[in-house]
Amino acid sequence: MWELTKSFRFEAAHALPGTTLGAASEEIHGHSFRAEVTVRGTPDPATGMVLDLGLLQQSMADVQKTLDHKLLNKVEALGPPTLENLSRFIWERVQHAGRITRVSVHRDSCNESCTYFGPEG
């Protein structure tokens, strides 16, 4: 079994009221994000690939365009702009590209990340 991971970066702003960080979190502020999408499988004998990464790249480019340089509070279907919701949101938009096993979103400057493994059940 193999896993392939491809990542993309985006810059975005958000405001998160109601956290223990107080005013610093409640005001609009920005972050540099890094998202990783991982697929799992066995390479196709004909191509030698688990997945044509070009297919995944196309899906990732679409979601990157949706998030990059945006106020995340205004992104429809995201919900509160948390790492948890970002990882789910990305999963939902790339899941058709292949056998996605996880999506991780990182805020490296804050030493934070969240990984979504898909819906339960």
Backbone atoms as SQL, in Angstrom:
CREATE TABLE atoms (id INTEGER PRIMARY KEY, chain TEXT, resi INTEGER, resn TEXT, atom TEXT, x REAL, y REAL, z REAL);
INSERT INTO atoms VALUES
  (1, 'A', 1, 'MET', 'N', 0.862, -1.183, 0.000),
  (2, 'A', 1, 'MET', 'CA', 0.000, 0.000, 0.000),
  (3, 'A', 1, 'MET', 'C', 0.905, 1.241, 0.000),
  (4, 'A', 2, 'TRP', 'N', 0.535, 2.223, -0.775),
  (5, 'A', 2, 'TRP', 'CA', 1.286, 3.465, -0.870),
  (6, 'A', 2, 'TRP', 'C', 0.390, 4.637, -0.480),
  (7, 'A', 3, 'GLU', 'N', 1.024, 5.706, -0.035),
  (8, 'A', 3, 'GLU', 'CA', 0.336, 6.983, 0.182),
  (9, 'A', 3, 'GLU', 'C', 1.102, 8.065, -0.561),
  (10, 'A', 4, 'LEU', 'N', 0.375, 8.906, -1.234),
  (11, 'A', 4, 'LEU', 'CA', 0.924, 10.080, -1.915),
  (12, 'A', 4, 'LEU', 'C', 0.333, 11.313, -1.259),
  (13, 'A', 5, 'THR', 'N', 1.156, 12.313, -1.037),
  (14, 'A', 5, 'THR', 'CA', 0.673, 13.558, -0.448),
  (15, 'A', 5, 'THR', 'C', 1.088, 14.715, -1.343),
  (16, 'A', 6, 'LYS', 'N', 0.142, 15.585, -1.599),
  (17, 'A', 6, 'LYS', 'CA', 0.390, 16.806, -2.363),
  (18, 'A', 6, 'LYS', 'C', -0.104, 17.968, -1.522),
  (19, 'A', 7, 'SER', 'N', 0.601, 19.075, -1.575),
  (20, 'A', 7, 'SER', 'CA', 0.209, 20.212, -0.743),
  (21, 'A', 7, 'SER', 'C', 0.048, 21.476, -1.570),
  (22, 'A', 8, 'PHE', 'N', -0.650, 22.432, -0.970),
  (23, 'A', 8, 'PHE', 'CA', -0.759, 23.770, -1.543),
  (24, 'A', 8, 'PHE', 'C', -0.809, 24.770, -0.396),
  (25, 'A', 9, 'ARG', 'N', -0.524, 25.996, -0.707),
  (26, 'A', 9, 'ARG', 'CA', -0.513, 27.066, 0.297),
  (27, 'A', 9, 'ARG', 'C', -1.551, 28.113, -0.065),
  (28, 'A', 10, 'PHE', 'N', -2.041, 28.780, 0.970),
  (29, 'A', 10, 'PHE', 'CA', -2.926, 29.917, 0.740),
  (30, 'A', 10, 'PHE', 'C', -2.801, 30.891, 1.893),
  (31, 'A', 11, 'GLU', 'N', -3.057, 32.136, 1.578),
  (32, 'A', 11, 'GLU', 'CA', -3.050, 33.224, 2.555),
  (33, 'A', 11, 'GLU', 'C', -4.503, 33.635, 2.749),
  (34, 'A', 12, 'ALA', 'N', -4.923, 33.773, 3.999),
  (35, 'A', 12, 'ALA', 'CA', -6.318, 34.131, 4.235),
  (36, 'A', 12, 'ALA', 'C', -6.462, 34.814, 5.589),
  (37, 'A', 13, 'ALA', 'N', -7.566, 35.522, 5.743),
  (38, 'A', 13, 'ALA', 'CA', -7.879, 36.200, 7.003),
  (39, 'A', 13, 'ALA', 'C', -9.143, 35.589, 7.593),
  (40, 'A', 14, 'HIS', 'N', -9.270, 35.748, 8.905),
  (41, 'A', 14, 'HIS', 'CA', -10.485, 35.317, 9.588),
  (42, 'A', 14, 'HIS', 'C', -10.587, 36.030, 10.927),
  (43, 'A', 15, 'ALA', 'N', -11.733, 35.870, 11.540),
  (44, 'A', 15, 'ALA', 'CA', -11.968, 36.339, 12.907),
  (45, 'A', 15, 'ALA', 'C', -12.651, 35.187, 13.631),
  (46, 'A', 16, 'LEU', 'N', -12.191, 34.904, 14.852),
  (47, 'A', 16, 'LEU', 'CA', -12.752, 33.796, 15.627),
  (48, 'A', 16, 'LEU', 'C', -13.199, 34.293, 16.994),
  (49, 'A', 17, 'PRO', 'N', -14.439, 34.723, 17.099),
  (50, 'A', 17, 'PRO', 'CA', -14.935, 35.172, 18.405),
  (51, 'A', 17, 'PRO', 'C', -15.127, 34.003, 19.360),
  (52, 'A', 18, 'GLY', 'N', -15.024, 34.285, 20.633),
  (53, 'A', 18, 'GLY', 'CA', -15.337, 33.293, 21.649),
  (54, 'A', 18, 'GLY', 'C', -14.224, 32.333, 22.007),
  (55, 'A', 19, 'THR', 'N', -12.981, 32.625, 21.650),
  (56, 'A', 19, 'THR', 'CA', -11.881, 31.751, 22.040),
  (57, 'A', 19, 'THR', 'C', -11.196, 32.308, 23.285),
  (58, 'A', 20, 'THR', 'N', -10.348, 31.530, 23.874),
  (59, 'A', 20, 'THR', 'CA', -9.601, 31.983, 25.055),
  (60, 'A', 20, 'THR', 'C', -8.530, 33.009, 24.692),
  (61, 'A', 21, 'LEU', 'N', -8.291, 33.207, 23.396),
  (62, 'A', 21, 'LEU', 'CA', -7.308, 34.199, 22.973),
  (63, 'A', 21, 'LEU', 'C', -7.859, 35.621, 23.040),
  (64, 'A', 22, 'GLY', 'N', -9.160, 35.747, 23.227),
  (65, 'A', 22, 'GLY', 'CA', -9.774, 37.064, 23.419),
  (66, 'A', 22, 'GLY', 'C', -9.722, 37.943, 22.183),
  (67, 'A', 23, 'ALA', 'N', -9.434, 39.225, 22.416),
  (68, 'A', 23, 'ALA', 'CA', -9.505, 40.241, 21.359),
  (69, 'A', 23, 'ALA', 'C', -8.589, 39.934, 20.183),
  (70, 'A', 24, 'ALA', 'N', -7.432, 39.342, 20.438),
  (71, 'A', 24, 'ALA', 'CA', -6.502, 39.035, 19.352),
  (72, 'A', 24, 'ALA', 'C', -7.138, 38.092, 18.334),
  (73, 'A', 25, 'SER', 'N', -7.991, 37.209, 18.791),
  (74, 'A', 25, 'SER', 'CA', -8.648, 36.260, 17.908),
  (75, 'A', 25, 'SER', 'C', -9.930, 36.828, 17.307),
  (76, 'A', 26, 'GLU', 'N', -10.579, 37.715, 18.049),
  (77, 'A', 26, 'GLU', 'CA', -11.856, 38.268, 17.602),
  (78, 'A', 26, 'GLU', 'C', -11.706, 39.274, 16.468),
  (79, 'A', 27, 'GLU', 'N', -10.570, 39.967, 16.415),
  (80, 'A', 27, 'GLU', 'CA', -10.324, 40.923, 15.333),
  (81, 'A', 27, 'GLU', 'C', -9.917, 40.158, 14.072),
  (82, 'A', 28, 'ILE', 'N', -10.198, 40.756, 12.922),
  (83, 'A', 28, 'ILE', 'CA', -9.780, 40.144, 11.666),
  (84, 'A', 28, 'ILE', 'C', -8.255, 40.130, 11.630),
  (85, 'A', 29, 'HIS', 'N', -7.719, 38.960, 11.360),
  (86, 'A', 29, 'HIS', 'CA', -6.273, 38.784, 11.266),
  (87, 'A', 29, 'HIS', 'C', -5.986, 37.693, 10.234),
  (88, 'A', 30, 'GLY', 'N', -4.754, 37.631, 9.760),
  (89, 'A', 30, 'GLY', 'CA', -4.430, 36.699, 8.693),
  (90, 'A', 30, 'GLY', 'C', -3.407, 35.651, 9.075),
  (91, 'A', 31, 'HIS', 'N', -3.371, 34.606, 8.270),
  (92, 'A', 31, 'HIS', 'CA', -2.416, 33.512, 8.447),
  (93, 'A', 31, 'HIS', 'C', -1.949, 33.022, 7.082),
  (94, 'A', 32, 'SER', 'N', -0.800, 32.386, 7.090),
  (95, 'A', 32, 'SER', 'CA', -0.339, 31.586, 5.957),
  (96, 'A', 32, 'SER', 'C', -0.704, 30.147, 6.281),
  (97, 'A', 33, 'PHE', 'N', -1.434, 29.511, 5.397),
  (98, 'A', 33, 'PHE', 'CA', -1.878, 28.137, 5.601),
  (99, 'A', 33, 'PHE', 'C', -1.178, 27.222, 4.604),
  (100, 'A', 34, 'ARG', 'N', -1.000, 25.976, 5.008),
  (101, 'A', 34, 'ARG', 'CA', -0.495, 24.921, 4.128),
  (102, 'A', 34, 'ARG', 'C', -1.441, 23.741, 4.264),
  (103, 'A', 35, 'ALA', 'N', -1.984, 23.292, 3.153),
  (104, 'A', 35, 'ALA', 'CA', -2.901, 22.157, 3.160),
  (105, 'A', 35, 'ALA', 'C', -2.235, 20.977, 2.470),
  (106, 'A', 36, 'GLU', 'N', -2.399, 19.798, 3.058),
  (107, 'A', 36, 'GLU', 'CA', -1.879, 18.564, 2.478),
  (108, 'A', 36, 'GLU', 'C', -3.023, 17.597, 2.239),
  (109, 'A', 37, 'VAL', 'N', -3.065, 17.028, 1.044),
  (110, 'A', 37, 'VAL', 'CA', -4.076, 16.040, 0.688),
  (111, 'A', 37, 'VAL', 'C', -3.345, 14.727, 0.420),
  (112, 'A', 38, 'THR', 'N', -3.787, 13.661, 1.101),
  (113, 'A', 38, 'THR', 'CA', -3.127, 12.364, 0.982),
  (114, 'A', 38, 'THR', 'C', -4.085, 11.337, 0.391),
  (115, 'A', 39, 'VAL', 'N', -3.574, 10.600, -0.597),
  (116, 'A', 39, 'VAL', 'CA', -4.330, 9.500, -1.205),
  (117, 'A', 39, 'VAL', 'C', -3.587, 8.198, -0.923),
  (118, 'A', 40, 'ARG', 'N', -4.335, 7.116, -0.870),
  (119, 'A', 40, 'ARG', 'CA', -3.754, 5.800, -0.583),
  (120, 'A', 40, 'ARG', 'C', -4.200, 4.819, -1.654),
  (121, 'A', 41, 'GLY', 'N', -3.303, 3.917, -2.010),
  (122, 'A', 41, 'GLY', 'CA', -3.660, 2.883, -2.960),
  (123, 'A', 41, 'GLY', 'C', -2.458, 2.096, -3.415),
  (124, 'A', 42, 'THR', 'N', -2.689, 1.290, -4.423),
  (125, 'A', 42, 'THR', 'CA', -1.648, 0.473, -5.038),
  (126, 'A', 42, 'THR', 'C', -1.434, 0.998, -6.451),
  (127, 'A', 43, 'PRO', 'N', -0.199, 1.136, -6.860),
  (128, 'A', 43, 'PRO', 'CA', 0.041, 1.640, -8.214),
  (129, 'A', 43, 'PRO', 'C', -0.604, 0.777, -9.290),
  (130, 'A', 44, 'ASP', 'N', -1.180, 1.430, -10.261),
  (131, 'A', 44, 'ASP', 'CA', -1.733, 0.755, -11.426),
  (132, 'A', 44, 'ASP', 'C', -0.558, 0.126, -12.186),
  (133, 'A', 45, 'PRO', 'N', -0.651, -1.151, -12.541),
  (134, 'A', 45, 'PRO', 'CA', 0.473, -1.793, -13.239),
  (135, 'A', 45, 'PRO', 'C', 0.832, -1.115, -14.568),
  (136, 'A', 46, 'ALA', 'N', -0.140, -0.561, -15.240),
  (137, 'A', 46, 'ALA', 'CA', 0.112, 0.058, -16.544),
  (138, 'A', 46, 'ALA', 'C', 0.818, 1.409, -16.416),
  (139, 'A', 47, 'THR', 'N', 0.440, 2.194, -15.392),
  (140, 'A', 47, 'THR', 'CA', 1.006, 3.546, -15.260),
  (141, 'A', 47, 'THR', 'C', 2.096, 3.637, -14.196),
  (142, 'A', 48, 'GLY', 'N', 2.073, 2.701, -13.247),
  (143, 'A', 48, 'GLY', 'CA', 3.009, 2.769, -12.132),
  (144, 'A', 48, 'GLY', 'C', 2.621, 3.805, -11.096),
  (145, 'A', 49, 'MET', 'N', 1.403, 4.368, -11.220),
  (146, 'A', 49, 'MET', 'CA', 0.968, 5.440, -10.317),
  (147, 'A', 49, 'MET', 'C', -0.240, 5.014, -9.492),
  (148, 'A', 50, 'VAL', 'N', -0.261, 5.448, -8.237),
  (149, 'A', 50, 'VAL', 'CA', -1.451, 5.302, -7.401),
  (150, 'A', 50, 'VAL', 'C', -2.537, 6.213, -7.948),
  (151, 'A', 51, 'LEU', 'N', -2.140, 7.403, -8.326),
  (152, 'A', 51, 'LEU', 'CA', -3.057, 8.410, -8.859),
  (153, 'A', 51, 'LEU', 'C', -2.258, 9.363, -9.730),
  (154, 'A', 52, 'ASP', 'N', -2.822, 9.759, -10.831),
  (155, 'A', 52, 'ASP', 'CA', -2.213, 10.801, -11.653),
  (156, 'A', 52, 'ASP', 'C', -2.310, 12.093, -10.846),
  (157, 'A', 53, 'LEU', 'N', -1.176, 12.581, -10.364),
  (158, 'A', 53, 'LEU', 'CA', -1.192, 13.756, -9.498),
  (159, 'A', 53, 'LEU', 'C', -1.723, 14.999, -10.208),
  (160, 'A', 54, 'GLY', 'N', -1.769, 14.967, -11.526),
  (161, 'A', 54, 'GLY', 'CA', -2.374, 16.079, -12.261),
  (162, 'A', 54, 'GLY', 'C', -3.859, 16.211, -11.965),
  (163, 'A', 55, 'LEU', 'N', -4.543, 15.076, -11.779),
  (164, 'A', 55, 'LEU', 'CA', -5.966, 15.109, -11.433),
  (165, 'A', 55, 'LEU', 'C', -6.167, 15.734, -10.050),
  (166, 'A', 56, 'LEU', 'N', -5.318, 15.344, -9.122),
  (167, 'A', 56, 'LEU', 'CA', -5.408, 15.914, -7.777),
  (168, 'A', 56, 'LEU', 'C', -5.054, 17.393, -7.807),
  (169, 'A', 57, 'GLN', 'N', -4.048, 17.755, -8.587),
  (170, 'A', 57, 'GLN', 'CA', -3.632, 19.156, -8.694),
  (171, 'A', 57, 'GLN', 'C', -4.780, 20.034, -9.191),
  (172, 'A', 58, 'GLN', 'N', -5.550, 19.540, -10.154),
  (173, 'A', 58, 'GLN', 'CA', -6.675, 20.323, -10.675),
  (174, 'A', 58, 'GLN', 'C', -7.703, 20.605, -9.586),
  (175, 'A', 59, 'SER', 'N', -8.034, 19.600, -8.808),
  (176, 'A', 59, 'SER', 'CA', -9.005, 19.780, -7.722),
  (177, 'A', 59, 'SER', 'C', -8.454, 20.719, -6.658),
  (178, 'A', 60, 'MET', 'N', -7.181, 20.562, -6.349),
  (179, 'A', 60, 'MET', 'CA', -6.566, 21.400, -5.325),
  (180, 'A', 60, 'MET', 'C', -6.481, 22.856, -5.785),
  (181, 'A', 61, 'ALA', 'N', -6.225, 23.070, -7.054),
  (182, 'A', 61, 'ALA', 'CA', -6.150, 24.445, -7.580),
  (183, 'A', 61, 'ALA', 'C', -7.497, 25.145, -7.441),
  (184, 'A', 62, 'ASP', 'N', -8.577, 24.407, -7.654),
  (185, 'A', 62, 'ASP', 'CA', -9.908, 24.998, -7.519),
  (186, 'A', 62, 'ASP', 'C', -10.190, 25.430, -6.083),
  (187, 'A', 63, 'VAL', 'N', -9.862, 24.573, -5.122),
  (188, 'A', 63, 'VAL', 'CA', -10.123, 24.924, -3.723),
  (189, 'A', 63, 'VAL', 'C', -9.157, 26.014, -3.261),
  (190, 'A', 64, 'GLN', 'N', -7.921, 25.984, -3.749),
  (191, 'A', 64, 'GLN', 'CA', -6.967, 27.036, -3.404),
  (192, 'A', 64, 'GLN', 'C', -7.496, 28.399, -3.857),
  (193, 'A', 65, 'LYS', 'N', -8.037, 28.451, -5.050),
  (194, 'A', 65, 'LYS', 'CA', -8.599, 29.697, -5.584),
  (195, 'A', 65, 'LYS', 'C', -9.757, 30.197, -4.714),
  (196, 'A', 66, 'THR', 'N', -10.530, 29.272, -4.166),
  (197, 'A', 66, 'THR', 'CA', -11.661, 29.625, -3.307),
  (198, 'A', 66, 'THR', 'C', -11.200, 30.238, -1.987),
  (199, 'A', 67, 'LEU', 'N', -10.034, 29.812, -1.483),
  (200, 'A', 67, 'LEU', 'CA', -9.574, 30.225, -0.154),
  (201, 'A', 67, 'LEU', 'C', -8.502, 31.315, -0.163),
  (202, 'A', 68, 'ASP', 'N', -7.687, 31.372, -1.193),
  (203, 'A', 68, 'ASP', 'CA', -6.523, 32.256, -1.189),
  (204, 'A', 68, 'ASP', 'C', -6.910, 33.737, -1.239),
  (205, 'A', 69, 'HIS', 'N', -6.340, 34.480, -0.319),
  (206, 'A', 69, 'HIS', 'CA', -6.576, 35.918, -0.184),
  (207, 'A', 69, 'HIS', 'C', -8.060, 36.254, 0.009),
  (208, 'A', 70, 'LYS', 'N', -8.706, 35.432, 0.815),
  (209, 'A', 70, 'LYS', 'CA', -10.120, 35.633, 1.132),
  (210, 'A', 70, 'LYS', 'C', -10.302, 35.845, 2.630),
  (211, 'A', 71, 'LEU', 'N', -11.420, 36.460, 2.992),
  (212, 'A', 71, 'LEU', 'CA', -11.864, 36.512, 4.379),
  (213, 'A', 71, 'LEU', 'C', -12.666, 35.236, 4.589),
  (214, 'A', 72, 'LEU', 'N', -12.103, 34.307, 5.331),
  (215, 'A', 72, 'LEU', 'CA', -12.698, 32.977, 5.460),
  (216, 'A', 72, 'LEU', 'C', -14.085, 32.999, 6.082),
  (217, 'A', 73, 'ASN', 'N', -14.378, 33.995, 6.892),
  (218, 'A', 73, 'ASN', 'CA', -15.710, 34.111, 7.487),
  (219, 'A', 73, 'ASN', 'C', -16.792, 34.256, 6.415),
  (220, 'A', 74, 'LYS', 'N', -16.409, 34.670, 5.206),
  (221, 'A', 74, 'LYS', 'CA', -17.375, 34.876, 4.129),
  (222, 'A', 74, 'LYS', 'C', -17.418, 33.730, 3.120),
  (223, 'A', 75, 'VAL', 'N', -16.625, 32.690, 3.321),
  (224, 'A', 75, 'VAL', 'CA', -16.610, 31.558, 2.392),
  (225, 'A', 75, 'VAL', 'C', -17.811, 30.671, 2.692),
  (226, 'A', 76, 'GLU', 'N', -18.690, 30.580, 1.707),
  (227, 'A', 76, 'GLU', 'CA', -19.921, 29.807, 1.878),
  (228, 'A', 76, 'GLU', 'C', -19.609, 28.338, 2.120),
  (229, 'A', 77, 'ALA', 'N', -20.347, 27.713, 2.994),
  (230, 'A', 77, 'ALA', 'CA', -20.253, 26.287, 3.342),
  (231, 'A', 77, 'ALA', 'C', -19.052, 25.951, 4.223),
  (232, 'A', 78, 'LEU', 'N', -18.260, 26.943, 4.608),
  (233, 'A', 78, 'LEU', 'CA', -17.116, 26.673, 5.479),
  (234, 'A', 78, 'LEU', 'C', -17.536, 26.587, 6.942),
  (235, 'A', 79, 'GLY', 'N', -18.433, 27.470, 7.358),
  (236, 'A', 79, 'GLY', 'CA', -18.775, 27.551, 8.769),
  (237, 'A', 79, 'GLY', 'C', -17.739, 28.400, 9.480),
  (238, 'A', 80, 'PRO', 'N', -17.674, 28.334, 10.804),
  (239, 'A', 80, 'PRO', 'CA', -16.639, 29.092, 11.511),
  (240, 'A', 80, 'PRO', 'C', -15.264, 28.705, 10.956),
  (241, 'A', 81, 'PRO', 'N', -14.428, 29.689, 10.627),
  (242, 'A', 81, 'PRO', 'CA', -13.175, 29.411, 9.917),
  (243, 'A', 81, 'PRO', 'C', -12.068, 28.840, 10.813),
  (244, 'A', 82, 'THR', 'N', -12.301, 27.642, 11.308),
  (245, 'A', 82, 'THR', 'CA', -11.341, 26.943, 12.159),
  (246, 'A', 82, 'THR', 'C', -10.510, 25.974, 11.312),
  (247, 'A', 83, 'LEU', 'N', -9.423, 25.495, 11.874),
  (248, 'A', 83, 'LEU', 'CA', -8.638, 24.467, 11.188),
  (249, 'A', 83, 'LEU', 'C', -9.485, 23.231, 10.911),
  (250, 'A', 84, 'GLU', 'N', -10.346, 22.891, 11.870),
  (251, 'A', 84, 'GLU', 'CA', -11.217, 21.730, 11.710),
  (252, 'A', 84, 'GLU', 'C', -12.121, 21.885, 10.487),
  (253, 'A', 85, 'ASN', 'N', -12.770, 23.030, 10.383),
  (254, 'A', 85, 'ASN', 'CA', -13.677, 23.246, 9.256),
  (255, 'A', 85, 'ASN', 'C', -12.933, 23.395, 7.940),
  (256, 'A', 86, 'LEU', 'N', -11.746, 24.001, 7.962),
  (257, 'A', 86, 'LEU', 'CA', -10.955, 24.110, 6.734),
  (258, 'A', 86, 'LEU', 'C', -10.565, 22.731, 6.200),
  (259, 'A', 87, 'SER', 'N', -10.134, 21.835, 7.077),
  (260, 'A', 87, 'SER', 'CA', -9.721, 20.510, 6.613),
  (261, 'A', 87, 'SER', 'C', -10.914, 19.732, 6.043),
  (262, 'A', 88, 'ARG', 'N', -12.086, 19.841, 6.679),
  (263, 'A', 88, 'ARG', 'CA', -13.293, 19.194, 6.152),
  (264, 'A', 88, 'ARG', 'C', -13.701, 19.808, 4.815),
  (265, 'A', 89, 'PHE', 'N', -13.692, 21.132, 4.740),
  (266, 'A', 89, 'PHE', 'CA', -14.074, 21.867, 3.535),
  (267, 'A', 89, 'PHE', 'C', -13.210, 21.434, 2.343),
  (268, 'A', 90, 'ILE', 'N', -11.905, 21.340, 2.559),
  (269, 'A', 90, 'ILE', 'CA', -10.999, 20.930, 1.484),
  (270, 'A', 90, 'ILE', 'C', -11.292, 19.489, 1.079),
  (271, 'A', 91, 'TRP', 'N', -11.467, 18.609, 2.070),
  (272, 'A', 91, 'TRP', 'CA', -11.789, 17.193, 1.782),
  (273, 'A', 91, 'TRP', 'C', -12.988, 17.101, 0.846),
  (274, 'A', 92, 'GLU', 'N', -14.048, 17.824, 1.190),
  (275, 'A', 92, 'GLU', 'CA', -15.279, 17.751, 0.407),
  (276, 'A', 92, 'GLU', 'C', -15.075, 18.183, -1.036),
  (277, 'A', 93, 'ARG', 'N', -14.103, 19.035, -1.291),
  (278, 'A', 93, 'ARG', 'CA', -13.886, 19.556, -2.632),
  (279, 'A', 93, 'ARG', 'C', -12.856, 18.768, -3.433),
  (280, 'A', 94, 'VAL', 'N', -12.097, 17.896, -2.796),
  (281, 'A', 94, 'VAL', 'CA', -11.102, 17.107, -3.534),
  (282, 'A', 94, 'VAL', 'C', -11.394, 15.606, -3.492),
  (283, 'A', 95, 'GLN', 'N', -12.395, 15.193, -2.729),
  (284, 'A', 95, 'GLN', 'CA', -12.628, 13.756, -2.509),
  (285, 'A', 95, 'GLN', 'C', -12.882, 12.968, -3.787),
  (286, 'A', 96, 'HIS', 'N', -13.387, 13.609, -4.814),
  (287, 'A', 96, 'HIS', 'CA', -13.678, 12.920, -6.074),
  (288, 'A', 96, 'HIS', 'C', -12.408, 12.589, -6.874),
  (289, 'A', 97, 'ALA', 'N', -11.274, 13.164, -6.504),
  (290, 'A', 97, 'ALA', 'CA', -10.041, 12.992, -7.282),
  (291, 'A', 97, 'ALA', 'C', -9.390, 11.621, -7.086),
  (292, 'A', 98, 'GLY', 'N', -9.696, 10.955, -5.987),
  (293, 'A', 98, 'GLY', 'CA', -9.076, 9.660, -5.722),
  (294, 'A', 98, 'GLY', 'C', -9.445, 9.171, -4.339),
  (295, 'A', 99, 'ARG', 'N', -8.761, 8.142, -3.879),
  (296, 'A', 99, 'ARG', 'CA', -9.037, 7.573, -2.561),
  (297, 'A', 99, 'ARG', 'C', -8.339, 8.413, -1.490),
  (298, 'A', 100, 'ILE', 'N', -8.965, 9.520, -1.107),
  (299, 'A', 100, 'ILE', 'CA', -8.398, 10.449, -0.125),
  (300, 'A', 100, 'ILE', 'C', -8.455, 9.784, 1.246),
  (301, 'A', 101, 'THR', 'N', -7.333, 9.790, 1.942),
  (302, 'A', 101, 'THR', 'CA', -7.298, 9.210, 3.287),
  (303, 'A', 101, 'THR', 'C', -7.251, 10.275, 4.375),
  (304, 'A', 102, 'ARG', 'N', -6.744, 11.453, 4.020),
  (305, 'A', 102, 'ARG', 'CA', -6.710, 12.532, 5.008),
  (306, 'A', 102, 'ARG', 'C', -6.393, 13.862, 4.337),
  (307, 'A', 103, 'VAL', 'N', -6.853, 14.912, 5.006),
  (308, 'A', 103, 'VAL', 'CA', -6.513, 16.280, 4.622),
  (309, 'A', 103, 'VAL', 'C', -6.029, 16.973, 5.880),
  (310, 'A', 104, 'SER', 'N', -4.837, 17.539, 5.813),
  (311, 'A', 104, 'SER', 'CA', -4.275, 18.277, 6.945),
  (312, 'A', 104, 'SER', 'C', -4.121, 19.739, 6.558),
  (313, 'A', 105, 'VAL', 'N', -4.451, 20.616, 7.499),
  (314, 'A', 105, 'VAL', 'CA', -4.252, 22.048, 7.303),
  (315, 'A', 105, 'VAL', 'C', -3.327, 22.525, 8.410),
  (316, 'A', 106, 'HIS', 'N', -2.275, 23.227, 8.005),
  (317, 'A', 106, 'HIS', 'CA', -1.242, 23.682, 8.933),
  (318, 'A', 106, 'HIS', 'C', -1.188, 25.204, 8.973),
  (319, 'A', 107, 'ARG', 'N', -1.012, 25.734, 10.176),
  (320, 'A', 107, 'ARG', 'CA', -0.621, 27.132, 10.384),
  (321, 'A', 107, 'ARG', 'C', 0.749, 27.055, 11.030),
  (322, 'A', 108, 'ASP', 'N', 1.765, 26.969, 10.183),
  (323, 'A', 108, 'ASP', 'CA', 3.118, 26.726, 10.678),
  (324, 'A', 108, 'ASP', 'C', 3.608, 27.824, 11.611),
  (325, 'A', 109, 'SER', 'N', 3.234, 29.073, 11.355),
  (326, 'A', 109, 'SER', 'CA', 3.702, 30.167, 12.209),
  (327, 'A', 109, 'SER', 'C', 3.142, 30.063, 13.624),
  (328, 'A', 110, 'CYS', 'N', 2.049, 29.339, 13.786),
  (329, 'A', 110, 'CYS', 'CA', 1.432, 29.147, 15.110),
  (330, 'A', 110, 'CYS', 'C', 1.730, 27.761, 15.675),
  (331, 'A', 111, 'ASN', 'N', 2.476, 26.942, 14.916),
  (332, 'A', 111, 'ASN', 'CA', 2.762, 25.561, 15.311),
  (333, 'A', 111, 'ASN', 'C', 1.477, 24.766, 15.545),
  (334, 'A', 112, 'GLU', 'N', 0.529, 24.918, 14.606),
  (335, 'A', 112, 'GLU', 'CA', -0.784, 24.261, 14.724),
  (336, 'A', 112, 'GLU', 'C', -1.128, 23.531, 13.439),
  (337, 'A', 113, 'SER', 'N', -1.869, 22.462, 13.583),
  (338, 'A', 113, 'SER', 'CA', -2.402, 21.762, 12.412),
  (339, 'A', 113, 'SER', 'C', -3.613, 20.940, 12.832),
  (340, 'A', 114, 'CYS', 'N', -4.400, 20.555, 11.847),
  (341, 'A', 114, 'CYS', 'CA', -5.562, 19.694, 12.090),
  (342, 'A', 114, 'CYS', 'C', -5.675, 18.747, 10.911),
  (343, 'A', 115, 'THR', 'N', -5.986, 17.492, 11.188),
  (344, 'A', 115, 'THR', 'CA', -6.143, 16.486, 10.152),
  (345, 'A', 115, 'THR', 'C', -7.556, 15.928, 10.188),
  (346, 'A', 116, 'TYR', 'N', -8.177, 15.883, 9.014),
  (347, 'A', 116, 'TYR', 'CA', -9.520, 15.308, 8.860),
  (348, 'A', 116, 'TYR', 'C', -9.382, 14.002, 8.098),
  (349, 'A', 117, 'PHE', 'N', -9.994, 12.936, 8.614),
  (350, 'A', 117, 'PHE', 'CA', -9.912, 11.613, 8.027),
  (351, 'A', 117, 'PHE', 'C', -11.189, 11.207, 7.306),
  (352, 'A', 118, 'GLY', 'N', -12.091, 12.140, 7.095),
  (353, 'A', 118, 'GLY', 'CA', -13.324, 11.845, 6.396),
  (354, 'A', 118, 'GLY', 'C', -14.478, 11.629, 7.358),
  (355, 'A', 119, 'PRO', 'N', -15.672, 11.545, 6.817),
  (356, 'A', 119, 'PRO', 'CA', -16.849, 11.377, 7.652),
  (357, 'A', 119, 'PRO', 'C', -16.835, 10.021, 8.361),
  (358, 'A', 120, 'GLU', 'N', -17.363, 10.003, 9.540),
  (359, 'A', 120, 'GLU', 'CA', -17.462, 8.744, 10.291),
  (360, 'A', 120, 'GLU', 'C', -18.534, 7.865, 9.684),
  (361, 'A', 121, 'GLY', 'N', -18.338, 6.576, 9.840),
  (362, 'A', 121, 'GLY', 'CA', -19.399, 5.660, 9.441),
  (363, 'A', 121, 'GLY', 'C', -19.095, 4.978, 8.205);
